[in-house]
C-alpha angles and dihedrals in degrees: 000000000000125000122239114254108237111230089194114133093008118132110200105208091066090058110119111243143212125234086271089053097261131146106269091232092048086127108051114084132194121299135263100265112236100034124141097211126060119255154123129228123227135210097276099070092256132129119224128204097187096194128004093195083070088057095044122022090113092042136080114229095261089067103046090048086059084050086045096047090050103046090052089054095051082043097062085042087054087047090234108165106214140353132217119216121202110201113183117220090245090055095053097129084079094062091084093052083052097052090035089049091053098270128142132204115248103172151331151222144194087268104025150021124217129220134194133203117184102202102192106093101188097058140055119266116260100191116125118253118250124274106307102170147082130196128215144184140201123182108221081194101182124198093214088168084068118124087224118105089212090059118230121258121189118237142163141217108229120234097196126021152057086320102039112129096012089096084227119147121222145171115291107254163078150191118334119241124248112283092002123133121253081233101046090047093054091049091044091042095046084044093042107051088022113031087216113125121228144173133219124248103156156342109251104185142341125227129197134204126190102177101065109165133196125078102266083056113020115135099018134098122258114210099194105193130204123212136186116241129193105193129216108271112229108233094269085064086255126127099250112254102266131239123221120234099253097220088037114028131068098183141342130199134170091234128188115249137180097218087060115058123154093232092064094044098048084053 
């Protein structure tokens, strides 16, 4: 049986609002009565403890694996699926009562990591896997006031990187931040190795790469996305000279380039 959630003293202007204009926690739903540790459910069927160190703070390890105990068992009664278990870094000595409590880790954070449990032991889990993908940008920022008939694209030689050392010149770019926009990140990386301003007009391709190496990435997927720039003219109608990121980037030029003629382009 779940609780009703009490709306009394709420103003809801001051709820904060997704990018449709729903609440932000449209999707949690009332707790599991009876239930030691504090929680919601959500519209899944699952169960979420957003943060163990809430529950236990104040509390050694034996006693939060008898609340944990407990709230798994009023969780099968309630006919809850799965449960999702957030553990924060300073609370650590409650990892091993989540391993040791069936609980398997999903993924982490900086400040946290984040367990599952599936409870129903006749069918296959449904929860979604961790985290299993990367996101990247490159600016093809083209000069198409250029005199030239092949059209000038900017570019930069990495310092540091996959292509450091191999004098090969490459799109200005790299992964885009949590919560930032494909579009945002093309503009900030371009402004950021090259100091040219530039403005977004539209994503060109999309490649994907299934065999990233390195620890921090290994075994997930890279979606390195292209995007079409049109940089700030300085007041003469030329791109500004860039500038080279001083800890990345070994050089940058506007170049001149077949593949990017101004005819193409204004078509």
């Amino acid at each position: 049986m779940m609780t009703q959630p009490s709306a009394q003293g709420a103003d809801a202007s001051a709820v904060p609002r997704d990018k449709v204009g729903r609440p932000a926690t449209w999707w949690q739903l009332p707790p599991v009565d009876n239930v030691p540790l504090k929680h919601h459910t959500d519209r899944y069927g699952s169960a979420v403890i957003e943060d163990a160190a809430l529950n236990s703070s104040r509390t050694d390890p034996a006693a939060f694996a008898r609340a944990l105990s407990e709230s798994m068992d009023a969780f099968r009664c309630a006919g809850i699926r799965a449960v999702w278990l957030r553990v924060a870094t300073e609370a650590c000595r409650l990892v091993p009562v989540a391993i040791d409590q069936g609980f398997l880790p999903h993924h982490a954070a900086p400040d946290h990591i984040t367990f599952t449990a599936w409870l129903p032991k006749d069918k296959p889990s449904r929860l979604p896997p961790g985290p299993s993908h990367f996101i990247g940008v490159a600016g093809l920022v083209l000069d198409v006031h250029s005199s030239s008939s092949r059209g000038r694209v900017l570019v930069v030689q990495e310092k540091s990187g996959p292509a450091a050392g191999l004098n090969m010149w490459k799109l200005p770019g790299g992964l885009v931040d949590n919560k930032e926009d494909i579009a945002v990140a093309a503009e900030r990386e371009v402004w950021e190795e090259t100091g040219v301003r530039a403005r977004f007009q539209r994503l060109m391709t999309i490649q994907e790469n299934h065999h990233v190496r390195g620890p921090g990435r290994e075994g997930s997927t890279d979606l390195f996305c292209v995007c079409l720039l049109m940089p700030t003219l300085s007041q003469d109608g030329h791109v500004p000279e860039p500038v080279a990121q001083e800890d990345e980037i070994a050089a940058c030029q506007v170049r001149e380039h077949i593949l990017c003629t101004a005819r193409l382009i204004r078509k």
